[in-house]
Short mmCIF file of C-alpha atoms and ligand atoms in Angstrom, two decimals:
data_model
loop_
_atom_site.label_atom_id
_atom_site.label_comp_id
_atom_site.label_asym_id
_atom_site.label_seq_id
_atom_site.Cartn_x
_atom_site.Cartn_y
_atom_site.Cartn_z
CA MET A 17 -0.39 -0.06 -0.22
CA ARG A 18 1.59 3.13 -1.16
CA ILE A 19 -0.04 6.19 -0.84
CA ILE A 20 0.95 10.13 -0.99
CA PHE A 21 -0.89 13.02 0.73
CA ILE A 22 -1.30 16.52 -1.52
CA GLY A 23 -2.16 19.42 -0.14
CA ALA A 24 -1.12 23.19 1.27
CA PRO A 25 0.20 23.14 4.48
CA GLY A 26 -2.44 23.01 7.39
CA THR A 27 -4.59 21.24 5.88
CA GLY A 28 -4.98 18.13 7.41
CA LYS A 29 -2.19 15.44 6.13
CA GLY A 30 -0.11 14.97 8.66
CA THR A 31 -3.00 14.70 11.83
CA GLN A 32 -4.44 11.83 8.96
CA ALA A 33 -1.53 10.33 8.43
CA GLN A 34 -1.37 9.15 12.33
CA TRP A 35 -3.98 6.86 12.31
CA ILE A 36 -2.95 5.35 9.45
CA THR A 37 0.08 4.47 10.75
CA ASP A 38 -1.76 2.32 13.47
CA LYS A 39 -4.71 1.01 11.57
CA TYR A 40 -2.51 -0.13 8.29
CA ASN A 41 1.37 -0.86 10.13
CA ILE A 42 2.92 1.17 7.05
CA PRO A 43 5.49 4.05 7.75
CA LYS A 44 4.56 7.61 7.75
CA ILE A 45 6.43 9.68 5.90
CA SER A 46 7.22 13.12 6.16
CA THR A 47 9.54 14.96 4.14
CA GLY A 48 9.38 18.01 7.38
CA ASP A 49 8.93 15.78 10.02
CA ILE A 50 13.16 14.50 8.50
CA LEU A 51 13.97 18.25 8.26
CA ARG A 52 12.74 18.96 10.76
CA ASN A 53 14.75 16.42 12.83
CA GLU A 54 17.37 17.37 10.71
CA THR A 55 17.38 20.92 11.95
CA LEU A 56 18.34 19.76 15.88
CA LYS A 57 21.66 18.76 14.65
CA LYS A 58 24.90 20.89 14.96
CA THR A 59 25.72 20.53 11.26
CA GLU A 60 26.33 22.95 8.47
CA LEU A 61 23.97 21.08 6.05
CA SER A 62 21.17 21.13 9.05
CA LYS A 63 21.63 25.07 9.41
CA LYS A 64 20.65 25.79 6.06
CA ILE A 65 17.99 23.50 6.32
CA LYS A 66 16.77 25.11 9.29
CA LYS A 67 16.99 28.75 7.30
CA ILE A 68 15.66 27.48 4.63
CA ILE A 69 11.98 26.14 6.07
CA SER A 70 12.45 29.32 8.43
CA CYS A 71 11.90 31.77 5.09
CA GLY A 72 8.62 29.19 4.44
CA LYS A 73 10.82 28.45 1.28
CA LEU A 74 10.72 24.19 -0.22
CA ILE A 75 14.11 22.94 0.25
CA ASN A 76 16.16 21.84 -3.04
CA ASP A 77 14.92 18.40 -4.65
CA ASN A 78 18.18 17.14 -4.57
CA ILE A 79 18.13 16.81 -0.93
CA VAL A 80 14.80 15.94 -0.37
CA ILE A 81 14.40 13.53 -3.25
CA GLN A 82 18.37 11.78 -1.56
CA LEU A 83 16.36 11.34 2.10
CA ILE A 84 13.46 10.12 0.22
CA ARG A 85 15.26 7.10 -1.93
CA LYS A 86 17.10 6.33 1.78
CA ARG A 87 14.41 6.57 3.56
CA ILE A 88 11.37 3.66 1.21
CA LYS A 89 14.71 1.33 1.32
CA GLU A 90 14.28 0.86 5.16
CA LYS A 91 12.71 -2.42 6.01
CA ASP A 92 9.59 -1.48 7.17
CA CYS A 93 8.58 -0.16 4.05
CA ASN A 94 8.00 -3.69 2.83
CA GLN A 95 4.55 -3.39 2.89
CA GLY A 96 4.03 0.20 1.69
CA PHE A 97 4.63 3.54 3.33
CA LEU A 98 2.46 6.49 3.63
CA LEU A 99 4.07 10.12 2.02
CA ASP A 100 3.05 13.34 3.06
CA GLY A 101 4.37 16.01 2.18
CA PHE A 102 6.58 14.27 -0.44
CA PRO A 103 6.52 14.53 -3.43
CA ARG A 104 5.95 18.54 -3.45
CA THR A 105 7.60 19.28 -7.34
CA VAL A 106 7.23 17.91 -10.72
CA ASN A 107 11.20 16.86 -10.22
CA GLN A 108 10.60 15.20 -7.85
CA ALA A 109 7.06 12.71 -8.50
CA ASN A 110 9.77 11.86 -11.58
CA ALA A 111 12.84 10.62 -9.14
CA ILE A 112 10.41 8.19 -7.84
CA GLU A 113 9.37 7.29 -10.82
CA LYS A 114 12.70 6.78 -12.33
CA ILE A 115 13.25 4.72 -9.23
CA ASN A 116 10.37 2.34 -10.21
CA VAL A 117 8.25 3.14 -6.78
CA LYS A 118 4.79 2.27 -8.01
CA ILE A 119 2.25 4.44 -6.28
CA ASP A 120 -1.33 3.23 -5.98
CA CYS A 121 -3.12 6.69 -4.47
CA ILE A 122 -2.87 9.96 -4.79
CA ILE A 123 -5.10 12.03 -2.24
CA GLU A 124 -5.22 15.29 -2.18
CA PHE A 125 -6.44 17.56 0.77
CA SER A 126 -8.46 20.73 -0.67
CA LEU A 127 -9.36 23.00 1.98
CA THR A 128 -9.46 27.41 1.61
CA GLU A 129 -7.37 29.64 2.66
CA LYS A 130 -9.39 30.81 5.34
CA LEU A 131 -9.52 27.90 7.31
CA ILE A 132 -5.93 26.93 6.58
CA LEU A 133 -4.94 30.23 8.81
CA GLU A 134 -7.12 29.16 11.18
CA ARG A 135 -5.38 26.17 11.69
CA ILE A 136 -2.40 26.82 11.85
CA ARG A 137 -2.52 29.47 13.91
CA GLY A 138 -3.43 27.27 16.67
CA ARG A 139 -0.89 24.33 15.56
CA ARG A 140 1.77 23.13 18.15
CA ILE A 141 3.78 19.97 17.35
CA HIS A 142 6.53 17.69 19.71
CA ILE A 143 9.29 17.57 16.77
CA GLU A 144 11.04 14.98 17.58
CA SER A 145 7.88 12.30 17.12
CA GLY A 146 6.00 14.77 14.74
CA ARG A 147 2.93 14.42 16.78
CA ILE A 148 0.42 17.38 16.09
CA TYR A 149 -1.84 18.86 18.44
CA HIS A 150 -3.95 22.30 17.71
CA ILE A 151 -4.86 24.51 21.05
CA ILE A 152 -8.86 24.12 19.92
CA PHE A 153 -9.93 21.31 17.62
CA ASN A 154 -7.14 19.02 19.54
CA PRO A 155 -5.98 20.06 22.39
CA PRO A 156 -3.34 17.77 24.45
CA ILE A 157 -4.44 16.48 27.88
CA VAL A 158 -2.05 18.78 29.67
CA GLU A 159 -1.91 22.55 28.10
CA ASN A 160 1.16 22.78 26.06
CA LYS A 161 2.63 18.87 26.97
CA ASP A 162 3.47 16.18 24.51
CA ASN A 163 0.07 13.29 25.69
CA ILE A 164 2.85 10.57 25.41
CA THR A 165 6.40 11.47 26.40
CA GLY A 166 5.17 14.86 28.87
CA GLN A 167 7.73 16.77 26.65
CA PRO A 168 7.22 20.58 25.77
CA LEU A 169 5.15 21.21 22.54
CA ILE A 170 6.59 23.98 20.47
CA ILE A 171 5.06 26.11 17.95
CA ARG A 172 6.66 26.12 14.43
CA ASP A 173 9.21 29.11 13.11
CA ASP A 174 7.32 28.90 9.94
CA ASP A 175 4.03 28.73 11.24
CA LYS A 176 4.45 32.76 11.93
CA GLU A 177 1.93 35.02 9.99
CA GLU A 178 4.21 36.15 7.69
CA LYS A 179 6.01 32.44 6.67
CA ILE A 180 2.90 30.99 6.07
CA LYS A 181 1.58 33.14 3.48
CA LYS A 182 5.14 32.01 1.96
CA ARG A 183 4.43 28.78 2.03
CA ILE A 184 0.87 29.08 0.15
CA LYS A 185 3.02 30.90 -2.67
CA GLU A 186 5.24 28.21 -2.66
CA TYR A 187 2.26 25.60 -2.67
CA LYS A 188 1.32 27.13 -5.64
CA LYS A 189 3.64 28.02 -7.58
CA PHE A 190 5.28 24.44 -7.48
CA THR A 191 2.71 21.86 -6.05
CA ILE A 192 0.03 23.23 -7.69
CA PRO A 193 1.66 22.61 -11.62
CA LEU A 194 2.50 19.05 -9.80
CA ILE A 195 -1.06 18.29 -8.96
CA LYS A 196 -1.83 18.93 -12.37
CA TYR A 197 0.92 16.34 -13.60
CA TYR A 198 -0.39 13.82 -11.33
CA ARG A 199 -4.35 14.43 -11.98
CA HIS A 200 -3.36 14.02 -15.96
CA THR A 201 -0.71 10.42 -15.63
CA ALA A 202 -2.11 9.25 -12.84
CA LYS A 203 -4.55 7.55 -14.65
CA LEU A 204 -2.47 6.41 -17.59
CA ASN A 205 -0.16 4.78 -14.40
CA ASN A 206 -2.56 3.10 -13.08
CA ILE A 207 -2.66 5.27 -9.63
CA LYS A 208 -5.56 6.32 -8.10
CA TYR A 209 -6.50 9.88 -7.45
CA TYR A 210 -9.10 11.40 -5.28
CA LYS A 211 -10.05 15.11 -4.23
CA ILE A 212 -10.80 15.21 -0.40
CA ASP A 213 -12.94 18.54 1.43
CA ALA A 214 -10.74 18.95 4.43
CA SER A 215 -13.07 21.14 6.12
CA TYR A 216 -14.88 18.64 8.31
CA THR A 217 -13.85 16.93 11.74
CA THR A 218 -10.65 14.92 11.56
CA LEU A 219 -13.19 12.00 11.97
CA GLU A 220 -15.51 12.55 9.22
CA ILE A 221 -12.24 12.91 7.07
CA LYS A 222 -11.09 9.47 8.24
CA LYS A 223 -14.19 8.16 7.48
CA ASN A 224 -14.17 9.69 3.74
CA ILE A 225 -10.13 8.01 4.02
CA GLU A 226 -10.55 4.68 5.17
CA ASN A 227 -13.64 4.10 2.67
CA ILE A 228 -11.49 5.31 0.17
CA ILE A 229 -8.48 2.89 1.18
CA LYS A 230 -11.16 -0.44 1.70
CA ASN A 231 -12.60 -0.29 -1.65
CA ASN A 232 -10.13 1.13 -4.33
CA VAL A 233 -6.77 0.18 -2.50
CA LEU A 234 -6.70 -3.26 -0.64
CA LYS A 235 -9.89 -4.59 -2.40
P1 ADP B 308 -1.00 19.49 7.22
O1 ADP B 308 0.72 18.31 7.60
O2 ADP B 308 -1.37 19.33 6.15
O3 ADP B 308 0.05 20.73 7.60
P2 ADP B 308 -1.72 19.37 10.22
O4 ADP B 308 -2.15 17.70 10.14
O5 ADP B 308 -0.73 19.74 11.08
O6 ADP B 308 -1.78 20.10 8.76
O7 ADP B 308 -2.71 19.90 10.29
C1 ADP B 308 -2.64 21.71 10.78
C2 ADP B 308 -3.59 21.72 11.76
O8 ADP B 308 -5.25 21.82 11.92
C3 ADP B 308 -3.19 20.95 13.23
O9 ADP B 308 -3.35 22.34 14.34
C4 ADP B 308 -4.19 19.94 13.55
O10 ADP B 308 -4.41 19.50 15.03
C5 ADP B 308 -5.60 20.75 12.87
N1 ADP B 308 -6.30 20.15 12.27
C6 ADP B 308 -6.02 18.74 11.08
N2 ADP B 308 -7.53 18.00 10.80
C7 ADP B 308 -8.15 19.19 11.31
C8 ADP B 308 -9.49 19.44 11.12
N3 ADP B 308 -10.23 18.64 10.44
N4 ADP B 308 -10.12 19.98 11.31
C9 ADP B 308 -9.54 21.06 12.69
N5 ADP B 308 -8.48 20.95 13.03
C10 ADP B 308 -7.53 19.67 12.44
P1 AMP B 309 5.78 20.31 5.99
O1 AMP B 309 6.10 19.90 7.62
O2 AMP B 309 5.17 19.44 5.47
O3 AMP B 309 4.75 21.20 6.14
O4 AMP B 309 6.93 21.23 5.38
C1 AMP B 309 7.66 22.17 6.43
C2 AMP B 309 8.91 22.18 5.31
O5 AMP B 309 9.92 21.69 5.27
C3 AMP B 309 8.18 23.71 4.17
O6 AMP B 309 8.05 24.52 4.16
C4 AMP B 309 9.74 23.13 3.18
O7 AMP B 309 10.75 24.08 3.67
C5 AMP B 309 10.56 21.68 3.94
N1 AMP B 309 10.45 20.67 3.18
C6 AMP B 309 8.79 19.20 3.54
N2 AMP B 309 8.92 18.85 2.47
C7 AMP B 309 9.54 18.96 1.21
C8 AMP B 309 9.23 18.20 -0.23
N3 AMP B 309 9.09 17.37 -0.32
N4 AMP B 309 10.22 19.43 -0.59
C9 AMP B 309 10.58 20.62 -0.42
N5 AMP B 309 10.74 20.88 0.70
C10 AMP B 309 9.92 19.96 1.82
#
């Protein structure tokens, strides 16, 4: 089961990816999580990555492609994986096609900019695990603490108001063309493509995705 989640920042991809990992026993591979964990290191590369993420720009294709190639070779990917936030450019999509990674299903998350902003403004994360919270829609049990480790939650540096706008711009510039590309090529490559309305509750979206997987991916 190889699934891709595509959508603008804050549309709820990571939140849905969390239960998929548990239910279908496949890893969630989020390039955002991998890159954020890189920034915790003290290397030259990690400093560069931190700066680019913080500007709201996309990281160079070659760097993320290399990361993904390495990650999907790991043993836990034998039964499949869920790519969350990769690919984000046509170049990145071509790179996985070149190494013959066969994708079963793409799910596109669609949400208005107004709701995206509302969600991102309240987002809090546990950086090491990638667990995602929202101060209103999905608050932690103890205020500002991760439910599992009890460690403090953070506001992502790139979730600040002025950076969100830049990230949405990058999405329009690089990822909308990717969506067009997939809409055009999915059928030819036998990939199922679904666009979902991400304005519903987390539970409603979960049911929708469960049905898509049950009826179209697992059958
Ligand atoms: P993405 O991975 O697409 O950037 P997230 O999964 O991190 O998005 O979700 C962004 C924010 O919105 C988080 O704070 C999350 O808790 C919250 N959220 C996710 N899905 C929903 C939903 N269906 N309704 C309300 N809030 C949501
Ligand atoms: P995310 O956690 O998916 O919102 O990603 C956070 C940031 O990480 C993005 O704004 C980019 O700077 C970087 N990033 C994540 N995934 C990719 C990708 N596939 N290509 C380029 N940059 C990425």
